[in-house]
Structure formats: C-alpha cells, structure tokens
mmCIF file of C-alpha atoms in Angstrom:
data_model
loop_
_atom_site.group_PDB
_atom_site.id
_atom_site.type_symbol
_atom_site.label_atom_id
_atom_site.label_comp_id
_atom_site.label_asym_id
_atom_site.label_seq_id
_atom_site.Cartn_x
_atom_site.Cartn_y
_atom_site.Cartn_z
ATOM 1 C CA UNK A 238 0.000 0.000 0.000
ATOM 2 C CA UNK A 239 1.199 3.482 -0.864
ATOM 3 C CA UNK A 240 -0.812 4.989 2.006
ATOM 4 C CA UNK A 241 -1.603 8.683 1.478
ATOM 5 C CA UNK A 242 0.024 10.344 -1.511
ATOM 6 C CA UNK A 243 0.093 14.054 -2.302
ATOM 7 C CA UNK A 244 1.128 15.992 -5.368
ATOM 8 C CA UNK A 245 2.926 18.231 -5.986
ATOM 9 C CA UNK A 246 5.644 18.212 -3.314
ATOM 10 C CA UNK A 247 6.571 21.840 -3.916
ATOM 11 C CA UNK A 248 4.900 24.710 -5.735
ATOM 12 C CA UNK A 249 5.428 28.428 -6.135
ATOM 13 C CA UNK A 250 2.384 30.480 -7.117
ATOM 14 C CA UNK A 251 1.965 34.101 -7.993
ATOM 15 C CA UNK A 252 -0.669 36.158 -6.211
ATOM 16 C CA UNK A 253 -4.052 35.587 -7.819
ATOM 17 C CA UNK A 254 -3.199 32.257 -9.421
ATOM 18 C CA UNK A 255 -5.173 29.093 -8.695
ATOM 19 C CA UNK A 256 -4.141 25.497 -8.220
ATOM 20 C CA UNK A 257 -5.334 22.112 -7.024
ATOM 21 C CA UNK A 258 -3.478 20.023 -4.492
ATOM 22 C CA UNK A 259 -4.062 16.352 -5.080
ATOM 23 C CA UNK A 260 -4.519 13.731 -2.356
ATOM 24 C CA UNK A 261 -5.129 10.011 -2.791
ATOM 25 C CA UNK A 262 -5.328 7.206 -0.263
ATOM 26 C CA UNK A 263 -5.468 3.476 -0.915
ATOM 27 C CA UNK A 264 -6.486 2.288 2.558
ATOM 28 C CA UNK A 265 -10.247 2.525 1.930
ATOM 29 C CA UNK A 266 -10.584 5.096 4.707
ATOM 30 C CA UNK A 267 -13.867 6.948 4.914
ATOM 31 C CA UNK A 268 -12.466 10.021 6.614
ATOM 32 C CA UNK A 269 -10.110 12.437 4.894
ATOM 33 C CA UNK A 270 -8.711 15.788 6.030
ATOM 34 C CA UNK A 271 -6.786 18.767 4.762
ATOM 35 C CA UNK A 272 -4.538 20.684 7.147
ATOM 36 C CA UNK A 273 -2.156 23.564 6.832
ATOM 37 C CA UNK A 274 0.890 24.004 9.028
ATOM 38 C CA UNK A 275 2.646 27.324 9.335
ATOM 39 C CA UNK A 276 6.261 27.425 10.578
ATOM 40 C CA UNK A 277 6.585 26.524 14.257
ATOM 41 C CA UNK A 278 2.877 25.947 14.608
ATOM 42 C CA UNK A 279 0.469 23.086 14.949
ATOM 43 C CA UNK A 280 -1.899 21.907 12.265
ATOM 44 C CA UNK A 281 -5.035 23.808 11.377
ATOM 45 C CA UNK A 282 -7.933 21.906 9.806
ATOM 46 C CA UNK A 283 -9.100 23.382 6.508
ATOM 47 C CA UNK A 284 -11.752 20.900 5.367
ATOM 48 C CA UNK A 285 -12.683 17.338 6.083
ATOM 49 C CA UNK A 286 -14.834 14.636 4.546
ATOM 50 C CA UNK A 287 -16.656 11.728 6.161
ATOM 51 C CA UNK A 288 -17.248 9.928 2.886
ATOM 52 C CA UNK A 289 -17.682 10.361 -0.845
ATOM 53 C CA UNK A 290 -19.953 13.295 -1.586
ATOM 54 C CA UNK A 291 -19.784 14.709 1.960
ATOM 55 C CA UNK A 292 -17.489 17.540 3.003
ATOM 56 C CA UNK A 293 -17.465 20.072 5.815
ATOM 57 C CA UNK A 294 -15.489 23.119 6.872
ATOM 58 C CA UNK A 295 -12.767 23.019 9.440
ATOM 59 C CA UNK A 296 -11.181 25.842 11.375
ATOM 60 C CA UNK A 297 -9.661 27.803 8.442
ATOM 61 C CA UNK A 298 -11.688 27.150 5.236
ATOM 62 C CA UNK A 299 -11.608 30.633 3.685
ATOM 63 C CA UNK A 300 -9.857 30.730 0.334
ATOM 64 C CA UNK A 301 -10.136 26.976 -0.232
ATOM 65 C CA UNK A 302 -12.571 24.506 -1.713
ATOM 66 C CA UNK A 303 -12.767 20.724 -1.723
ATOM 67 C CA UNK A 304 -14.678 17.928 -3.372
ATOM 68 C CA UNK A 305 -14.926 14.201 -2.666
ATOM 69 C CA UNK A 306 -16.269 12.278 -5.633
ATOM 70 C CA UNK A 307 -14.578 8.989 -4.697
ATOM 71 C CA UNK A 308 -13.417 7.319 -1.496
ATOM 72 C CA UNK A 309 -9.802 7.536 -2.636
ATOM 73 C CA UNK A 310 -9.440 11.159 -3.753
ATOM 74 C CA UNK A 311 -9.813 14.436 -1.872
ATOM 75 C CA UNK A 312 -8.420 17.380 -3.861
ATOM 76 C CA UNK A 313 -7.986 20.843 -2.340
ATOM 77 C CA UNK A 314 -8.536 23.858 -4.568
ATOM 78 C CA UNK A 315 -6.939 27.240 -3.954
ATOM 79 C CA UNK A 316 -8.608 30.098 -5.770
ATOM 80 C CA UNK A 317 -6.915 33.498 -6.070
ATOM 81 C CA UNK A 318 -3.796 32.603 -4.110
ATOM 82 C CA UNK A 319 -2.625 35.079 -1.460
ATOM 83 C CA UNK A 320 0.697 35.311 0.438
ATOM 84 C CA UNK A 321 -1.179 34.292 3.607
ATOM 85 C CA UNK A 322 -1.672 30.878 2.023
ATOM 86 C CA UNK A 323 2.053 30.206 2.029
ATOM 87 C CA UNK A 324 2.261 27.098 4.169
ATOM 88 C CA UNK A 325 2.794 23.351 4.218
ATOM 89 C CA UNK A 326 -0.371 21.449 3.362
ATOM 90 C CA UNK A 327 -0.991 17.960 4.685
ATOM 91 C CA UNK A 328 -3.670 15.534 3.643
ATOM 92 C CA UNK A 329 -4.640 12.778 6.071
ATOM 93 C CA UNK A 330 -7.081 9.896 6.259
ATOM 94 C CA UNK A 331 -8.503 7.660 8.968
ATOM 95 C CA UNK A 332 -10.992 4.902 9.565
ATOM 96 C CA UNK A 333 -14.572 5.744 10.338
ATOM 97 C CA UNK A 334 -15.123 7.170 13.757
ATOM 98 C CA UNK A 335 -17.538 5.664 16.236
ATOM 99 C CA UNK A 336 -21.199 6.592 16.475
ATOM 100 C CA UNK A 337 -20.410 8.747 19.515
ATOM 101 C CA UNK A 338 -18.194 10.958 17.393
ATOM 102 C CA UNK A 339 -14.964 9.684 18.824
ATOM 103 C CA UNK A 340 -12.317 10.409 16.195
ATOM 104 C CA UNK A 341 -9.629 8.579 18.063
ATOM 105 C CA UNK A 342 -8.613 6.467 15.140
ATOM 106 C CA UNK A 343 -5.107 7.125 13.961
ATOM 107 C CA UNK A 344 -4.783 9.660 11.185
ATOM 108 C CA UNK A 345 -2.364 8.737 8.417
ATOM 109 C CA UNK A 346 -0.643 11.665 6.761
ATOM 110 C CA UNK A 347 0.721 12.256 3.302
ATOM 111 C CA UNK A 348 4.221 13.754 2.861
ATOM 112 C CA UNK A 349 2.907 17.301 2.437
ATOM 113 C CA UNK A 350 2.954 20.011 -0.201
ATOM 114 C CA UNK A 351 5.131 23.056 0.402
ATOM 115 C CA UNK A 352 3.406 26.035 -1.173
ATOM 116 C CA UNK A 353 4.837 29.519 -1.541
ATOM 117 C CA UNK A 354 2.749 32.409 -2.816
ATOM 118 C CA UNK A 355 4.721 35.402 -4.043
ATOM 119 C CA UNK B 57 -12.451 29.425 22.563
ATOM 120 C CA UNK B 58 -10.441 26.288 22.103
ATOM 121 C CA UNK B 59 -6.816 26.090 23.141
ATOM 122 C CA UNK B 60 -4.076 23.633 23.934
ATOM 123 C CA UNK B 61 -0.950 24.602 25.834
ATOM 124 C CA UNK B 62 2.320 22.717 25.668
ATOM 125 C CA UNK B 63 5.908 23.881 26.182
ATOM 126 C CA UNK B 64 7.562 25.181 23.045
ATOM 127 C CA UNK B 65 10.861 23.428 23.684
ATOM 128 C CA UNK B 66 12.304 20.771 25.983
ATOM 129 C CA UNK B 67 15.938 19.699 26.239
ATOM 130 C CA UNK B 68 17.100 16.346 27.598
ATOM 131 C CA UNK B 69 20.096 14.063 27.594
ATOM 132 C CA UNK B 70 20.333 10.833 25.645
ATOM 133 C CA UNK B 71 19.216 7.901 27.793
ATOM 134 C CA UNK B 72 17.184 10.103 30.138
ATOM 135 C CA UNK B 73 13.424 10.419 30.669
ATOM 136 C CA UNK B 74 11.413 13.445 29.563
ATOM 137 C CA UNK B 75 7.807 14.467 30.122
ATOM 138 C CA UNK B 76 5.888 16.780 27.784
ATOM 139 C CA UNK B 77 2.780 18.300 29.329
ATOM 140 C CA UNK B 78 -0.389 19.391 27.616
ATOM 141 C CA UNK B 79 -3.330 21.298 29.047
ATOM 142 C CA UNK B 80 -6.431 21.906 27.016
ATOM 143 C CA UNK B 81 -9.636 23.870 26.916
ATOM 144 C CA UNK B 82 -12.045 22.769 24.209
ATOM 145 C CA UNK B 83 -15.777 22.769 23.590
ATOM 146 C CA UNK B 84 -15.922 19.035 22.967
ATOM 147 C CA UNK B 85 -13.623 16.319 24.205
ATOM 148 C CA UNK B 86 -13.443 12.647 23.368
ATOM 149 C CA UNK B 87 -9.776 12.026 24.002
ATOM 150 C CA UNK B 88 -6.200 13.197 23.673
ATOM 151 C CA UNK B 89 -3.809 12.081 20.945
ATOM 152 C CA UNK B 90 -0.073 12.504 20.574
ATOM 153 C CA UNK B 91 1.815 12.788 17.306
ATOM 154 C CA UNK B 92 5.492 12.983 16.454
ATOM 155 C CA UNK B 93 6.875 15.053 13.606
ATOM 156 C CA UNK B 94 10.483 15.104 12.458
ATOM 157 C CA UNK B 95 11.781 18.210 10.704
ATOM 158 C CA UNK B 96 10.515 18.281 7.136
ATOM 159 C CA UNK B 97 8.326 15.241 7.696
ATOM 160 C CA UNK B 98 4.682 14.462 8.271
ATOM 161 C CA UNK B 99 3.092 13.836 11.677
ATOM 162 C CA UNK B 100 2.899 10.224 12.779
ATOM 163 C CA UNK B 101 0.579 8.854 15.438
ATOM 164 C CA UNK B 102 2.075 7.892 18.794
ATOM 165 C CA UNK B 103 -0.756 7.272 21.239
ATOM 166 C CA UNK B 104 -4.307 8.009 22.280
ATOM 167 C CA UNK B 105 -6.023 8.365 25.670
ATOM 168 C CA UNK B 106 -9.794 8.164 25.694
ATOM 169 C CA UNK B 107 -10.041 7.421 29.395
ATOM 170 C CA UNK B 108 -8.181 8.651 32.455
ATOM 171 C CA UNK B 109 -4.949 6.891 33.189
ATOM 172 C CA UNK B 110 -1.752 5.728 31.624
ATOM 173 C CA UNK B 111 -1.279 4.108 28.217
ATOM 174 C CA UNK B 112 2.077 2.467 27.519
ATOM 175 C CA UNK B 113 3.579 1.687 24.135
ATOM 176 C CA UNK B 114 7.178 0.606 24.350
ATOM 177 C CA UNK B 115 9.382 3.498 25.452
ATOM 178 C CA UNK B 116 6.495 5.946 25.200
ATOM 179 C CA UNK B 117 3.650 6.405 27.674
ATOM 180 C CA UNK B 118 0.793 8.863 27.693
ATOM 181 C CA UNK B 119 -1.411 9.968 30.565
ATOM 182 C CA UNK B 120 -4.758 11.713 30.760
ATOM 183 C CA UNK B 121 -6.699 13.364 33.569
ATOM 184 C CA UNK B 122 -10.061 14.579 32.281
ATOM 185 C CA UNK B 123 -10.919 16.335 35.536
ATOM 186 C CA UNK B 124 -7.734 18.423 35.269
ATOM 187 C CA UNK B 125 -7.922 18.883 31.465
ATOM 188 C CA UNK B 126 -4.347 17.687 31.435
ATOM 189 C CA UNK B 127 -2.232 15.058 29.811
ATOM 190 C CA UNK B 128 1.390 14.243 29.244
ATOM 191 C CA UNK B 129 3.658 12.208 27.033
ATOM 192 C CA UNK B 130 6.528 10.385 28.738
ATOM 193 C CA UNK B 131 9.522 9.307 26.722
ATOM 194 C CA UNK B 132 11.992 6.920 28.340
ATOM 195 C CA UNK B 133 15.503 5.843 27.386
ATOM 196 C CA UNK B 134 15.790 8.768 25.023
ATOM 197 C CA UNK B 135 17.563 8.168 21.747
ATOM 198 C CA UNK B 136 18.902 10.737 19.303
ATOM 199 C CA UNK B 137 16.243 9.664 16.812
ATOM 200 C CA UNK B 138 13.595 10.923 19.257
ATOM 201 C CA UNK B 139 14.657 14.492 18.416
ATOM 202 C CA UNK B 140 11.456 15.834 16.870
ATOM 203 C CA UNK B 141 8.405 17.935 17.586
ATOM 204 C CA UNK B 142 5.616 16.390 19.623
ATOM 205 C CA UNK B 143 2.022 17.521 19.315
ATOM 206 C CA UNK B 144 -0.917 16.906 21.563
ATOM 207 C CA UNK B 145 -4.271 17.015 19.835
ATOM 208 C CA UNK B 146 -7.774 16.923 21.254
ATOM 209 C CA UNK B 147 -10.358 14.712 19.573
ATOM 210 C CA UNK B 148 -13.339 17.043 19.498
ATOM 211 C CA UNK B 149 -16.510 16.881 17.435
ATOM 212 C CA UNK B 150 -15.160 14.850 14.505
ATOM 213 C CA UNK B 151 -11.987 16.940 14.390
ATOM 214 C CA UNK B 152 -8.515 17.013 15.857
ATOM 215 C CA UNK B 153 -7.542 20.314 17.469
ATOM 216 C CA UNK B 154 -3.767 20.613 17.639
ATOM 217 C CA UNK B 155 -1.369 22.224 20.066
ATOM 218 C CA UNK B 156 1.531 24.277 18.689
ATOM 219 C CA UNK B 157 3.993 21.486 19.409
ATOM 220 C CA UNK B 158 6.990 20.879 21.663
ATOM 221 C CA UNK B 159 10.421 20.681 20.087
ATOM 222 C CA UNK B 160 12.450 18.013 21.873
ATOM 223 C CA UNK B 161 16.186 18.581 21.734
ATOM 224 C CA UNK B 162 18.335 15.667 22.805
ATOM 225 C CA UNK B 163 21.960 16.138 23.750
ATOM 226 C CA UNK B 164 24.507 13.293 23.761
#
C-alpha cells in the first residue's frame, strides 16, 4: 500500500493564481482531512470529509474549496492565491469514527505540499 | 475558545526520561492524541487516551486526567532519533484540534 500520496511536493504560485493540491489514499478510509501548518505551529484543519460526496469546513476554510467524488481522492482547490496561504499542506485519512463521534482512530498523513505564494 | 498549551521546547540528555505536558480547553472532548513530527516530515501517530490513566507503548507512555484537562507524554531511554516535535491534539466533534507542538532537543 502506498498509504496517502500528495502531489505536488513543492509549488510556487503568484498572487491571484489558482491550483489544485491532489490527495489520494489506498487504505479505503472513509475520513479524509486537509490541514495547513505554518512554521513553528500546529496543524489547522481546513476541510474534512466523512465519505464520498460529503465535506465540511474546518477551522480555516476561507480561500479553499474541496470535493470528494470517490473514497480515494480528496483534492484541495486554492482560488486566487494570497501570500497568507504560504504554508505546508498535509492531507490525512482515517478509519470511520464511532457513532459517539470519537475520532480517536489514527490519522495517516501524506508527505505534504510546500506552497509559496509570491 | 479552544486552546491547547504545551511547552515550546524541551531539552534532555540521551538515555534520560522526559515528560511533555499538555493542558487543554475545548468545547468538545473525546480524548487526547499525541503525534510525532520530524523536521521536514509528516506527523505520525504515537498514542491516544480516551479514558483517564496511563497508556504504555514501548518506550512511550501517555497519561490523561479529564478532571484536570491535562495530559502528558513520557519518553523513556531517550535516543537521538527521538529528536522531533511532539504535538498533543484533542479529539473534538469529529476533528482534531492541535497544540503548537513541543520541540524536543536531545543532547549526547
């Protein structure tokens, strides 16, 4: 199993450009997540998905969009890139959580995409 | 608001024991997770506490006290490869809320 894969690894964008960060997992996980991590900081949740066709906002969704048409893929779209979006982006996946909402299941992370907006 | 507090940096000697504390204040709480992240790498899962008490996994142990909104990660027999950042994260309402991380520096 490849686990969680992300492309590209690095990208430089100009202000106002758009791009899509790709994320694929081959573990048949229902839950997928997009995080951003700024230098010296923890991870901030951008969007998450509990299954194909279902997505929801996290803590910092502004400036981003997602879709989940299949179990495997969860792309993140940046529209009108801004310098504030310079960050490392991580995609993660996990098994379904319990009916009580306990998301304790281990999250598996991709290697990250390092994005710079100039 | 929601917040997690953990020390920004801890220094220890190879072979020693170190404890990284985490206090939290969140609107929903199902448990506390710990992740390790090496420089330039992705976070990897270390442990989870859903109930009060101690969980042990090899050289690493994690503790939770729900009444005190407090937990810690204990690393024993430190090795140079343990040099990394360690994050506590609260499982809350289908999400993980992350602390800012503790950079563990290990000296020979």
